[in-house]
Amino acid sequence: MSFVDTLRQWDDGVTCADKQDFSEALRILLAIPEPNSKICFNIGCLHLLNQNLDDAEKAFDCSIRKDEHLAVAFFQRGITFYKKMRYEESIGDFQRAFKTLRGNNLIDYKALGLRYILYACEVLHNMALAEAQLGNWEKAEQNLRKALDYKTEAKLSVIEKAQQAVLKEKLFKLVEFPSKMMFKPNKHYVAELEKKDYLGKAKVVASVNPQDDFSGFAPLQPQVEDGPLSPREPEVLRALEGEPHTVLFEFVPETCDELAVKPGNMVFVLQKGADNWAYVIFNGRVRMPYAQSVILFQQTQQSVVLIINASLIIWFPFKSKVPDSLYIVKVHFTFTFAVSIPRESSYEVLIRKISKKVKLPSDNISLSLDSSGQRAIDANTDMETVWSQVRAGRITLWCNEKKVRKVALHSYQSANPEDLNFKEGDEITVLARINQDWLEGRCNGSTGIFPASFVK
């Protein structure tokens, strides 16, 4: 499905949701073949509205896989786990949501198409409630005290009521996301879906040629002998940065940062990376919030056509011909990159190349032909079936870091609710690498972050 078709179907789905026709909205959104993280989030909200908790969990899983920094998706999955009475996992997701807030009091998602503000104090409030469900009243009280540091005036009463309940060791009400809220596609994109005839139909009012009955935009004109073969090249054309290139193959974007192009499109390449991706200027696209006005010229054999449009410099795969001896492998990890490898390479060659790029041991990563991980690639995979998916010398794979078990070298105790506490000798399941110095893991039923130097 093209980007435009996906956009149109996404808009149809949220329109049905706005009309309270949630079953039709869910049907439309589920029919999108490769939904982005926001669409997956909407699907999860609709399942949660119908109390389909298992389906909601899967949809939020998908949303988080496609955008690991979407705090509201962690918040919603935490609510889903809470309703399934899986309180430890609920605490883990609330901790991830709080960590993604990066010390801010709130995140306003209005600029991303969602009319919702996620407050740090509400995340900590729900974390405290999940601890209370496990009987950890002291931890619940710690979380609520921390919530006071992130409170706003509008949320103060909620935190104070929860504190009073904890002092009496009573449960309090969960703060829930309004599931009828949906991520909506950019209104500027939607406005461009339908073609508009701004000029109308041309009509010949007067012509120097009496036989002229042409009704297009360029009535017949008498020819001038010895006229210029082409207009003079404007000075601004020479000032335009980038080299003109013609697109050879159609490309359908897989993420919002990529650009849809078709054969014959002209782009101005500003920078071409070694990973076979290029930084380009392309007319006819308005991308918020980094749109800028750019004057582009398209050179033809007979004239210079001036195009003035709002354009954005964004990434798209540079479609030069792939050498016969190589495959270009595009890999979705926590970031997206591309590597080139010899054709029909073994699994060992492929995994070694990718592990070097992601800076992780090959034993700590897994590969798959799809985002769900169901079509896994490992040492036992017949690589002929993998390479049969290659099109025009290119293939897309997904890479994830494996969950590994480590042993604590030292005890670690922290007052921060998002940290993982453990004792020397404890076994820790590593869930993710935050950065070079910190890991996220699970130990003794708790989930949190901890220093990487404390384990081996």
Short mmCIF file of C-alpha atoms in Angstrom, two decimals:
data_model
loop_
_atom_site.label_atom_id
_atom_site.label_comp_id
_atom_site.label_asym_id
_atom_site.label_seq_id
_atom_site.Cartn_x
_atom_site.Cartn_y
_atom_site.Cartn_z
CA MET A 1 0.00 0.00 0.00
CA SER A 2 1.35 3.43 -0.94
CA PHE A 3 1.91 6.21 1.60
CA VAL A 4 -1.06 8.14 0.17
CA ASP A 5 -3.39 5.11 0.46
CA THR A 6 -2.23 4.51 4.04
CA LEU A 7 -2.84 8.16 4.88
CA ARG A 8 -6.33 8.10 3.38
CA GLN A 9 -7.29 4.89 5.22
CA TRP A 10 -5.87 6.23 8.49
CA ASP A 11 -7.95 9.39 8.09
CA ASP A 12 -11.08 7.32 7.32
CA GLY A 13 -10.50 5.26 10.48
CA VAL A 14 -10.19 8.20 12.87
CA THR A 15 -13.17 9.90 11.21
CA CYS A 16 -15.30 6.83 12.05
CA ALA A 17 -13.97 6.91 15.61
CA ASP A 18 -14.93 10.59 15.92
CA LYS A 19 -18.47 9.55 14.87
CA GLN A 20 -18.47 6.89 17.65
CA ASP A 21 -18.47 4.08 15.05
CA PHE A 22 -15.65 2.24 16.77
CA SER A 23 -16.19 -1.18 15.15
CA GLU A 24 -15.89 0.32 11.66
CA ALA A 25 -12.88 2.39 12.74
CA LEU A 26 -11.16 -0.77 13.99
CA ARG A 27 -11.99 -2.66 10.78
CA ILE A 28 -10.49 0.12 8.62
CA LEU A 29 -7.31 0.48 10.67
CA LEU A 30 -6.75 -3.29 10.87
CA ALA A 31 -6.90 -3.44 7.05
CA ILE A 32 -3.75 -1.27 6.73
CA PRO A 33 -0.98 -3.75 5.76
CA GLU A 34 1.99 -2.05 7.47
CA PRO A 35 0.65 0.40 10.08
CA ASN A 36 3.03 2.89 11.70
CA SER A 37 3.42 3.25 15.47
CA LYS A 38 0.60 5.81 15.76
CA ILE A 39 -1.87 3.63 13.84
CA CYS A 40 -0.92 0.63 16.02
CA PHE A 41 -1.52 2.82 19.08
CA ASN A 42 -5.01 3.70 17.77
CA ILE A 43 -5.76 0.01 17.20
CA GLY A 44 -4.71 -0.76 20.77
CA CYS A 45 -6.98 1.99 22.13
CA LEU A 46 -9.95 0.61 20.20
CA HIS A 47 -9.29 -2.92 21.50
CA LEU A 48 -8.99 -1.54 25.03
CA LEU A 49 -12.31 0.26 24.55
CA ASN A 50 -13.87 -3.11 23.66
CA GLN A 51 -12.13 -4.77 26.65
CA ASN A 52 -10.13 -7.01 24.27
CA LEU A 53 -7.08 -6.88 26.52
CA ASP A 54 -4.98 -9.51 24.70
CA ASP A 55 -5.43 -7.78 21.33
CA ALA A 56 -4.77 -4.40 22.95
CA GLU A 57 -1.49 -5.69 24.39
CA LYS A 58 -0.36 -6.97 20.97
CA ALA A 59 -1.21 -3.64 19.31
CA PHE A 60 0.72 -1.64 21.92
CA ASP A 61 3.62 -4.10 21.55
CA CYS A 62 3.66 -3.29 17.84
CA SER A 63 3.47 0.46 18.49
CA ILE A 64 6.43 0.32 20.88
CA ARG A 65 8.48 -1.85 18.50
CA LYS A 66 8.09 0.81 15.84
CA ASP A 67 8.75 3.78 18.15
CA GLU A 68 10.61 3.00 21.37
CA HIS A 69 10.32 6.63 22.51
CA LEU A 70 6.51 6.85 22.48
CA ALA A 71 5.90 7.31 26.20
CA VAL A 72 2.11 7.27 25.88
CA ALA A 73 2.28 3.77 24.32
CA PHE A 74 4.19 2.48 27.37
CA PHE A 75 1.58 4.21 29.56
CA GLN A 76 -1.30 2.54 27.72
CA ARG A 77 0.34 -0.89 27.77
CA GLY A 78 0.95 -0.43 31.49
CA ILE A 79 -2.78 0.23 31.95
CA THR A 80 -3.53 -2.89 29.88
CA PHE A 81 -1.24 -5.02 32.09
CA TYR A 82 -2.87 -3.52 35.20
CA LYS A 83 -6.34 -4.52 33.96
CA LYS A 84 -4.99 -8.03 33.31
CA MET A 85 -3.73 -8.04 36.93
CA ARG A 86 -0.13 -8.40 35.72
CA TYR A 87 1.05 -5.74 38.13
CA GLU A 88 4.81 -6.29 37.90
CA GLU A 89 4.75 -5.85 34.13
CA SER A 90 2.47 -2.85 34.61
CA ILE A 91 5.07 -1.26 36.92
CA GLY A 92 7.78 -1.92 34.33
CA ASP A 93 5.86 -0.09 31.60
CA PHE A 94 5.02 2.86 33.85
CA GLN A 95 8.74 3.09 34.68
CA ARG A 96 9.58 3.13 30.96
CA ALA A 97 6.98 5.81 30.33
CA PHE A 98 8.44 7.92 33.15
CA LYS A 99 11.97 7.42 31.84
CA THR A 100 10.91 8.47 28.33
CA LEU A 101 9.60 11.75 29.79
CA ARG A 102 13.31 12.57 30.43
CA GLY A 103 12.68 14.57 33.59
CA ASN A 104 9.93 16.74 32.08
CA ASN A 105 6.66 17.38 33.93
CA LEU A 106 4.60 16.51 30.86
CA ILE A 107 4.53 15.72 27.15
CA ASP A 108 1.92 17.47 24.99
CA TYR A 109 1.17 15.26 21.96
CA LYS A 110 -0.87 17.90 20.13
CA ALA A 111 1.93 18.55 17.61
CA LEU A 112 1.95 14.81 16.76
CA GLY A 113 -1.79 14.68 16.10
CA LEU A 114 -3.04 13.52 19.53
CA ARG A 115 -4.96 15.92 21.75
CA TYR A 116 -3.59 14.55 25.01
CA ILE A 117 -1.07 15.62 27.64
CA LEU A 118 0.81 12.88 29.50
CA TYR A 119 1.76 14.06 33.00
CA ALA A 120 4.73 12.58 34.86
CA CYS A 121 2.81 12.78 38.16
CA GLU A 122 0.02 10.59 36.72
CA VAL A 123 2.54 8.01 35.53
CA LEU A 124 4.02 7.86 39.07
CA HIS A 125 0.47 7.77 40.51
CA ASN A 126 -0.34 4.62 38.51
CA MET A 127 3.05 3.11 39.38
CA ALA A 128 2.18 3.61 43.07
CA LEU A 129 -1.22 1.95 42.57
CA ALA A 130 0.38 -1.13 40.97
CA GLU A 131 2.84 -1.35 43.90
CA ALA A 132 -0.11 -1.09 46.28
CA GLN A 133 -1.83 -4.00 44.51
CA LEU A 134 1.29 -6.08 45.29
CA GLY A 135 1.19 -4.97 48.94
CA ASN A 136 4.30 -2.80 48.57
CA TRP A 137 2.83 0.15 50.47
CA GLU A 138 6.21 1.71 51.25
CA LYS A 139 7.16 1.81 47.55
CA ALA A 140 3.71 3.17 46.72
CA GLU A 141 4.25 6.00 49.21
CA GLN A 142 7.72 6.74 47.73
CA ASN A 143 6.26 7.01 44.23
CA LEU A 144 3.54 9.39 45.39
CA ARG A 145 6.05 11.58 47.20
CA LYS A 146 8.06 11.77 44.00
CA ALA A 147 4.86 12.56 42.08
CA LEU A 148 4.51 15.71 44.20
CA ASP A 149 7.81 16.96 42.70
CA TYR A 150 6.25 16.70 39.22
CA LYS A 151 2.73 17.83 40.10
CA THR A 152 0.77 20.58 38.41
CA GLU A 153 -2.00 22.53 40.14
CA ALA A 154 -4.66 20.68 38.15
CA LYS A 155 -3.37 17.27 39.28
CA LEU A 156 -2.56 18.09 42.93
CA SER A 157 -5.87 16.84 44.35
CA VAL A 158 -5.49 13.44 42.63
CA ILE A 159 -2.05 12.89 44.20
CA GLU A 160 -3.20 14.04 47.65
CA LYS A 161 -6.22 11.67 47.62
CA ALA A 162 -3.93 8.79 46.65
CA GLN A 163 -1.54 9.64 49.52
CA GLN A 164 -4.40 9.61 52.01
CA ALA A 165 -5.51 6.20 50.71
CA VAL A 166 -1.99 4.74 50.97
CA LEU A 167 -1.67 5.91 54.60
CA LYS A 168 -4.77 3.81 55.34
CA GLU A 169 -3.42 1.00 53.09
CA LYS A 170 -6.39 1.33 50.78
CA LEU A 171 -6.42 1.21 47.00
CA PHE A 172 -7.27 4.25 44.91
CA LYS A 173 -8.53 4.94 41.38
CA LEU A 174 -6.39 4.27 38.30
CA VAL A 175 -5.67 7.25 36.03
CA GLU A 176 -6.74 6.06 32.57
CA PHE A 177 -6.06 7.33 29.08
CA PRO A 178 -9.27 8.43 27.27
CA SER A 179 -9.38 5.55 24.78
CA LYS A 180 -11.59 7.49 22.37
CA MET A 181 -8.61 9.78 21.68
CA MET A 182 -6.76 8.92 18.47
CA PHE A 183 -3.56 9.92 16.73
CA LYS A 184 -4.73 11.77 13.62
CA PRO A 185 -2.73 12.14 10.40
CA ASN A 186 -1.21 15.55 9.70
CA LYS A 187 -4.00 17.83 8.47
CA HIS A 188 -1.67 19.31 5.86
CA TYR A 189 -1.15 15.84 4.38
CA VAL A 190 -4.89 15.12 4.40
CA ALA A 191 -5.64 18.43 2.66
CA GLU A 192 -3.38 17.35 -0.20
CA LEU A 193 -5.13 13.99 -0.73
CA GLU A 194 -7.75 15.40 -3.11
CA LYS A 195 -6.60 17.09 -6.29
CA LYS A 196 -7.64 20.71 -6.63
CA ASP A 197 -8.08 22.62 -9.89
CA TYR A 198 -6.83 26.05 -8.90
CA LEU A 199 -6.62 27.41 -12.47
CA GLY A 200 -9.88 26.17 -13.95
CA LYS A 201 -10.42 25.50 -17.64
CA ALA A 202 -8.62 27.84 -20.03
CA LYS A 203 -10.56 29.81 -22.60
CA VAL A 204 -9.19 31.71 -25.61
CA VAL A 205 -10.22 35.35 -25.30
CA ALA A 206 -8.11 36.80 -28.10
CA SER A 207 -5.39 35.55 -30.40
CA VAL A 208 -3.26 37.00 -33.18
CA ASN A 209 -4.10 33.89 -35.18
CA PRO A 210 -7.72 34.11 -36.54
CA GLN A 211 -7.87 30.31 -36.98
CA ASP A 212 -6.97 29.68 -33.35
CA ASP A 213 -9.60 27.60 -31.54
CA PHE A 214 -7.21 25.99 -29.03
CA SER A 215 -8.71 25.86 -25.53
CA GLY A 216 -5.73 24.78 -23.51
CA PHE A 217 -3.37 26.91 -21.49
CA ALA A 218 -1.07 27.91 -24.38
CA PRO A 219 -2.87 29.28 -27.50
CA LEU A 220 -1.05 29.16 -30.82
CA GLN A 221 1.44 31.96 -31.38
CA PRO A 222 3.20 33.13 -34.57
CA GLN A 223 6.75 31.88 -34.76
CA VAL A 224 9.62 34.35 -34.64
CA GLU A 225 12.53 33.62 -36.92
CA ASP A 226 15.98 33.48 -35.37
CA GLY A 227 14.47 33.47 -31.87
CA PRO A 228 16.45 32.14 -28.92
CA LEU A 229 16.57 28.35 -28.70
CA SER A 230 16.05 28.45 -24.95
CA PRO A 231 15.61 31.13 -22.30
CA ARG A 232 18.60 32.39 -20.39
CA GLU A 233 19.41 30.39 -17.32
CA PRO A 234 18.44 32.41 -14.24
CA GLU A 235 21.26 33.32 -11.87
CA VAL A 236 19.49 31.58 -9.00
CA LEU A 237 19.74 28.22 -10.79
CA ARG A 238 23.51 28.25 -10.50
CA ALA A 239 23.19 29.06 -6.78
CA LEU A 240 21.01 26.02 -6.08
CA GLU A 241 22.85 23.49 -3.94
CA GLY A 242 22.91 19.85 -4.93
CA GLU A 243 23.41 17.86 -8.10
CA PRO A 244 20.32 16.94 -10.18
CA HIS A 245 19.57 13.21 -10.39
CA THR A 246 16.73 11.28 -11.97
CA VAL A 247 15.03 8.55 -9.94
CA LEU A 248 15.31 5.13 -11.59
CA PHE A 249 12.93 3.03 -9.46
CA GLU A 250 9.75 3.61 -7.45
CA PHE A 251 10.18 3.66 -3.67
CA VAL A 252 7.34 3.34 -1.15
CA PRO A 253 8.33 4.83 2.25
CA GLU A 254 8.27 2.58 5.29
CA THR A 255 8.72 5.32 7.89
CA CYS A 256 7.65 8.96 8.17
CA ASP A 257 11.24 10.08 7.53
CA GLU A 258 11.38 8.52 4.07
CA LEU A 259 10.25 9.99 0.77
CA ALA A 260 7.95 8.46 -1.87
CA VAL A 261 9.43 8.86 -5.35
CA LYS A 262 8.64 7.43 -8.78
CA PRO A 263 10.75 6.77 -11.88
CA GLY A 264 11.50 10.01 -13.67
CA ASN A 265 11.28 12.25 -10.60
CA MET A 266 14.12 14.74 -10.40
CA VAL A 267 15.86 15.26 -7.07
CA PHE A 268 18.79 17.41 -6.03
CA VAL A 269 21.24 15.31 -4.05
CA LEU A 270 22.94 17.23 -1.25
CA GLN A 271 24.82 14.33 0.28
CA LYS A 272 25.12 10.62 -0.51
CA GLY A 273 26.16 8.37 2.36
CA ALA A 274 28.28 5.24 2.19
CA ASP A 275 25.22 3.19 3.26
CA ASN A 276 23.52 3.95 -0.08
CA TRP A 277 21.08 6.57 1.30
CA ALA A 278 21.00 10.17 0.12
CA TYR A 279 20.03 13.56 1.55
CA VAL A 280 17.97 15.34 -1.11
CA ILE A 281 15.71 18.26 -2.00
CA PHE A 282 12.52 17.24 -3.78
CA ASN A 283 9.67 19.55 -4.81
CA GLY A 284 6.00 19.07 -4.12
CA ARG A 285 6.24 17.84 -0.52
CA VAL A 286 5.31 19.85 2.57
CA ARG A 287 6.57 18.12 5.70
CA MET A 288 5.97 19.68 9.14
CA PRO A 289 7.50 20.96 11.30
CA TYR A 290 10.70 21.52 9.33
CA ALA A 291 9.24 22.81 6.04
CA GLN A 292 11.10 25.57 4.27
CA SER A 293 10.53 27.46 1.02
CA VAL A 294 12.87 26.31 -1.72
CA ILE A 295 13.01 27.40 -5.36
CA LEU A 296 13.67 24.44 -7.64
CA PHE A 297 14.35 24.29 -11.35
CA GLN A 298 13.79 21.34 -13.61
CA GLN A 299 16.04 21.36 -16.68
CA THR A 300 14.49 20.12 -19.93
CA GLN A 301 15.87 20.01 -23.46
CA GLN A 302 13.95 23.08 -24.62
CA SER A 303 13.41 25.26 -21.59
CA VAL A 304 13.91 25.82 -17.89
CA VAL A 305 10.68 25.21 -15.97
CA LEU A 306 10.43 27.22 -12.75
CA ILE A 307 8.81 25.44 -9.84
CA ILE A 308 8.20 27.33 -6.59
CA ASN A 309 6.96 25.17 -3.76
CA ALA A 310 7.32 24.51 -0.03
CA SER A 311 9.71 21.60 0.25
CA LEU A 312 11.54 19.62 2.88
CA ILE A 313 14.97 18.10 2.79
CA ILE A 314 14.47 14.52 3.92
CA TRP A 315 16.03 11.07 3.48
CA PHE A 316 15.20 8.63 0.75
CA PRO A 317 17.14 5.63 -0.61
CA PHE A 318 19.40 6.72 -3.47
CA LYS A 319 18.31 4.45 -6.29
CA SER A 320 21.54 3.95 -8.13
CA LYS A 321 21.99 0.52 -9.68
CA VAL A 322 23.24 -2.07 -7.19
CA PRO A 323 26.43 -3.81 -8.41
CA ASP A 324 25.83 -7.37 -9.58
CA SER A 325 28.21 -8.69 -6.93
CA LEU A 326 26.39 -7.09 -3.93
CA TYR A 327 23.12 -6.98 -2.01
CA ILE A 328 22.02 -3.84 -0.16
CA VAL A 329 20.47 -4.85 3.19
CA LYS A 330 18.34 -2.23 4.94
CA VAL A 331 18.05 -2.97 8.68
CA HIS A 332 15.50 -1.61 11.19
CA PHE A 333 17.04 -1.54 14.69
CA THR A 334 16.62 1.23 17.28
CA PHE A 335 17.78 3.22 14.26
CA THR A 336 17.64 2.39 10.54
CA PHE A 337 20.77 1.75 8.49
CA ALA A 338 21.95 -0.13 5.40
CA VAL A 339 24.92 -2.41 4.74
CA SER A 340 26.25 -3.99 1.56
CA ILE A 341 27.29 -7.65 1.50
CA PRO A 342 28.37 -10.10 -1.24
CA ARG A 343 25.47 -11.82 -2.97
CA GLU A 344 24.31 -15.17 -1.59
CA SER A 345 26.33 -14.59 1.62
CA SER A 346 26.11 -17.02 4.53
CA TYR A 347 24.32 -16.23 7.78
CA GLU A 348 27.68 -15.79 9.53
CA VAL A 349 28.74 -13.06 7.07
CA LEU A 350 25.37 -11.28 7.41
CA ILE A 351 25.19 -11.36 11.23
CA ARG A 352 28.85 -10.30 11.58
CA LYS A 353 28.30 -7.27 9.34
CA ILE A 354 25.13 -6.19 11.21
CA SER A 355 26.56 -6.80 14.70
CA LYS A 356 29.51 -4.55 13.82
CA LYS A 357 27.07 -1.81 12.77
CA VAL A 358 24.91 -2.00 15.93
CA LYS A 359 28.02 -2.47 18.14
CA LEU A 360 26.68 -5.59 19.86
CA PRO A 361 27.99 -9.20 19.89
CA SER A 362 26.34 -11.34 17.22
CA ASP A 363 25.04 -13.71 19.95
CA ASN A 364 23.11 -10.80 21.49
CA ILE A 365 21.04 -9.86 18.42
CA SER A 366 18.33 -11.60 16.40
CA LEU A 367 17.28 -11.04 12.78
CA SER A 368 13.90 -11.39 11.11
CA LEU A 369 12.24 -10.85 7.73
CA ASP A 370 9.30 -9.03 9.37
CA SER A 371 8.70 -6.58 12.20
CA SER A 372 6.82 -9.14 14.32
CA GLY A 373 9.85 -11.46 14.55
CA GLN A 374 7.85 -14.49 13.38
CA ARG A 375 10.05 -15.03 10.30
CA ALA A 376 13.29 -15.32 12.25
CA ILE A 377 16.69 -15.77 10.63
CA ASP A 378 19.37 -17.76 12.48
CA ALA A 379 22.25 -20.15 11.86
CA ASN A 380 19.82 -22.94 10.91
CA THR A 381 17.93 -20.86 8.34
CA ASP A 382 18.20 -21.78 4.67
CA MET A 383 19.67 -18.55 3.34
CA GLU A 384 18.34 -19.27 -0.14
CA THR A 385 14.84 -18.57 1.20
CA VAL A 386 16.11 -15.27 2.64
CA TRP A 387 17.82 -14.12 -0.54
CA SER A 388 14.74 -15.09 -2.57
CA GLN A 389 13.10 -12.00 -0.99
CA VAL A 390 15.63 -9.68 -2.66
CA ARG A 391 14.15 -7.19 -5.13
CA ALA A 392 16.36 -5.10 -7.42
CA GLY A 393 19.39 -6.05 -5.32
CA ARG A 394 17.76 -4.85 -2.06
CA ILE A 395 16.17 -6.48 0.99
CA THR A 396 14.81 -5.18 4.34
CA LEU A 397 15.42 -6.97 7.65
CA TRP A 398 14.55 -6.29 11.31
CA CYS A 399 17.10 -6.58 14.12
CA ASN A 400 16.43 -6.83 17.88
CA GLU A 401 18.66 -7.18 20.92
CA LYS A 402 18.15 -10.55 22.67
CA LYS A 403 17.25 -10.82 26.30
CA VAL A 404 20.36 -12.16 28.06
CA ARG A 405 20.95 -13.22 31.65
CA LYS A 406 23.73 -11.70 33.74
CA VAL A 407 24.95 -12.12 37.32
CA ALA A 408 25.32 -9.18 39.70
CA LEU A 409 28.93 -8.53 40.70
CA HIS A 410 27.89 -6.07 43.42
CA SER A 411 24.72 -5.09 45.26
CA TYR A 412 22.87 -2.04 43.94
CA GLN A 413 20.39 0.00 45.96
CA SER A 414 18.79 3.24 44.75
CA ALA A 415 15.97 5.49 45.96
CA ASN A 416 14.84 6.25 42.40
CA PRO A 417 11.66 4.29 41.56
CA GLU A 418 12.82 3.66 37.98
CA ASP A 419 16.07 1.92 39.15
CA LEU A 420 16.39 -1.84 39.66
CA ASN A 421 17.63 -2.93 43.11
CA PHE A 422 19.49 -6.23 43.51
CA LYS A 423 22.07 -8.02 45.63
CA GLU A 424 25.42 -9.52 44.76
CA GLY A 425 24.96 -12.88 43.03
CA ASP A 426 21.38 -12.19 41.85
CA GLU A 427 20.53 -13.28 38.30
CA ILE A 428 19.28 -10.40 36.12
CA THR A 429 17.46 -10.68 32.79
CA VAL A 430 18.69 -7.84 30.56
CA LEU A 431 15.77 -6.40 28.56
CA ALA A 432 17.46 -3.54 26.72
CA ARG A 433 20.55 -1.36 26.56
CA ILE A 434 19.78 2.28 27.44
CA ASN A 435 23.26 3.57 26.59
CA GLN A 436 26.88 2.55 27.06
CA ASP A 437 26.66 2.81 30.88
CA TRP A 438 23.07 1.75 31.71
CA LEU A 439 20.96 -1.35 31.09
CA GLU A 440 17.30 -2.17 31.66
CA GLY A 441 16.52 -5.49 33.31
CA ARG A 442 14.26 -7.63 35.48
CA CYS A 443 15.20 -9.24 38.80
CA ASN A 444 13.11 -10.79 41.58
CA GLY A 445 9.88 -9.67 39.92
CA SER A 446 10.94 -6.02 39.56
CA THR A 447 11.92 -4.13 36.41
CA GLY A 448 14.18 -1.09 36.17
CA ILE A 449 17.47 0.37 34.99
CA PHE A 450 20.91 -0.24 36.53
CA PRO A 451 24.63 0.43 35.85
CA ALA A 452 26.10 -1.98 33.28
CA SER A 453 29.35 -2.20 35.29
CA PHE A 454 27.52 -3.97 38.16
CA VAL A 455 26.94 -7.20 36.18
CA LYS A 456 28.90 -9.67 34.09
#
